[in-house]
Amino acid sequence: MQAGFIGVFDSGVGGLSVLRAIRELLPAENLLYIADSAHAPYGDLTPERIRERSERITRYLVEHGAKAVVVACNTATAVAVEHLRTLYSLPIVAIEPAVKPAVHRTSSGTVGVLATSATLASPRYAALLARYGDRARVVAQACPGLVERVEQGDWEGAETRRLLQGYLAPLLAAGADQIVLGCTHYPFLRGLIEEIAGAAVEVLETGPAVAAELRRRLLAAGTLQECGRGEVRFLTSGDPQRMAAVLLRLWPEEVALEAWQE
Ligand code: DGL
């Protein structure tokens, strides 16, 4: 891909929920997506290992001519984004659980957050709570096993439903009327989450806000591409054939997927 593309990464297919928002808002941009599937789920890795993987991927994107990097992963943002920003000066747009809009929107006064264990254990999440947590009660729930269900393409099956019922129960029992999807894999479970949570509960995801922030950053840098139709390429550190089966169901356009040679 020609220099001047936008590099986007996640531990797997979850970041596609952000990539689709970027594609919709910025159709002229060339996009390169890296799924670090060989090391997923990040939520179970140590912060050091997540930082190491995020740095490796960002270095690759920068060396290959990215004009901006999007960390399409709440977990990598939570533990690695500040480190990445000390290493590289290009725009690095990241994602965090939508606690701020949720505390503004709640009527019940209780907000539920679904995220990975690593995100919820991070000082960055603690800082987010310190900033907005006094405006509402924020109840968090770690969701081990959910990322694997999404990676396997099981978005509605019995095991996924069982896991989600268990994770949502304490949030709903606490009276949450806002459920924050604090992991980019979870928007692919939105249908099931809405079904279990019921119509009175609002489900919030962050992909469109990340795309809007990316647009602002590109505009400010004078590197926004507005003419023509950009290409999208996918790389994975895992098995491309395995990822292709899920990718084809998640991505509406023709897919160019290759193995990532680190
Ligand atoms: N999709 C990622 C996130 O937003 C990573 C999940 C994982 O690999 O554990 O947190």
PDB file of C-alpha atoms and ligand atoms in Angstrom, residues 10-12 14-15 39-44 72-76 95 115-116 119 147 182-186, ligand 1:
ATOM      1  CA  ASP A  10      -6.582  -4.696  17.363  1.00  0.00           C
ATOM      2  CA  SER A  11      -5.922  -8.114  18.882  1.00  0.00           C
ATOM      3  CA  GLY A  12      -8.275  -9.653  16.307  1.00  0.00           C
ATOM      4  CA  GLY A  14     -12.932  -6.591  17.135  1.00  0.00           C
ATOM      5  CA  GLY A  15     -11.342  -3.464  15.698  1.00  0.00           C
ATOM      6  CA  HIS A  39      -1.703 -13.058  20.470  1.00  0.00           C
ATOM      7  CA  ALA A  40      -5.428 -12.619  21.206  1.00  0.00           C
ATOM      8  CA  PRO A  41      -7.025 -12.099  23.590  1.00  0.00           C
ATOM      9  CA  TYR A  42      -5.027  -9.108  24.818  1.00  0.00           C
ATOM     10  CA  GLY A  43      -7.287  -8.915  27.863  1.00  0.00           C
ATOM     11  CA  ASP A  44      -5.553 -11.980  29.305  1.00  0.00           C
ATOM     12  CA  ALA A  72      -8.918   0.080  17.699  1.00  0.00           C
ATOM     13  CA  CYS A  73      -8.619  -1.728  21.001  1.00  0.00           C
ATOM     14  CA  ASN A  74      -9.653  -0.502  24.446  1.00  0.00           C
ATOM     15  CA  THR A  75      -7.192  -2.853  26.123  1.00  0.00           C
ATOM     16  CA  ALA A  76      -4.166  -1.666  24.115  1.00  0.00           C
ATOM     17  CA  ILE A  95     -10.451   4.412  22.111  1.00  0.00           C
ATOM     18  CA  ALA A 115     -14.721  -4.581  29.184  1.00  0.00           C
ATOM     19  CA  THR A 116     -11.705  -6.871  29.430  1.00  0.00           C
ATOM     20  CA  THR A 119      -8.828  -2.585  30.696  1.00  0.00           C
ATOM     21  CA  VAL A 147     -13.581 -12.105  22.775  1.00  0.00           C
ATOM     22  CA  GLY A 182     -15.815  -1.138  26.497  1.00  0.00           C
ATOM     23  CA  CYS A 183     -14.188  -3.607  24.110  1.00  0.00           C
ATOM     24  CA  THR A 184     -14.271  -3.314  20.334  1.00  0.00           C
ATOM     25  CA  HIS A 185     -15.277  -6.970  19.957  1.00  0.00           C
ATOM     26  CA  TYR A 186     -18.575  -6.452  21.777  1.00  0.00           C
TER      27      TYR A 186
HETATM   28  N1  DGL B   1     -10.940  -5.667  21.163  1.00  0.00           N
HETATM   29  C1  DGL B   1     -10.068  -5.372  22.232  1.00  0.00           C
HETATM   30  C2  DGL B   1     -10.570  -4.332  23.180  1.00  0.00           C
HETATM   31  O1  DGL B   1     -11.200  -3.408  22.726  1.00  0.00           O
HETATM   32  C3  DGL B   1      -9.209  -6.490  22.753  1.00  0.00           C
HETATM   33  C4  DGL B   1      -9.878  -7.594  23.434  1.00  0.00           C
HETATM   34  C5  DGL B   1      -8.915  -8.699  23.762  1.00  0.00           C
HETATM   35  O2  DGL B   1      -8.134  -9.104  22.898  1.00  0.00           O
HETATM   36  O3  DGL B   1      -8.961  -9.139  24.919  1.00  0.00           O
HETATM   37  O4  DGL B   1     -10.345  -4.370  24.361  1.00  0.00           O
END
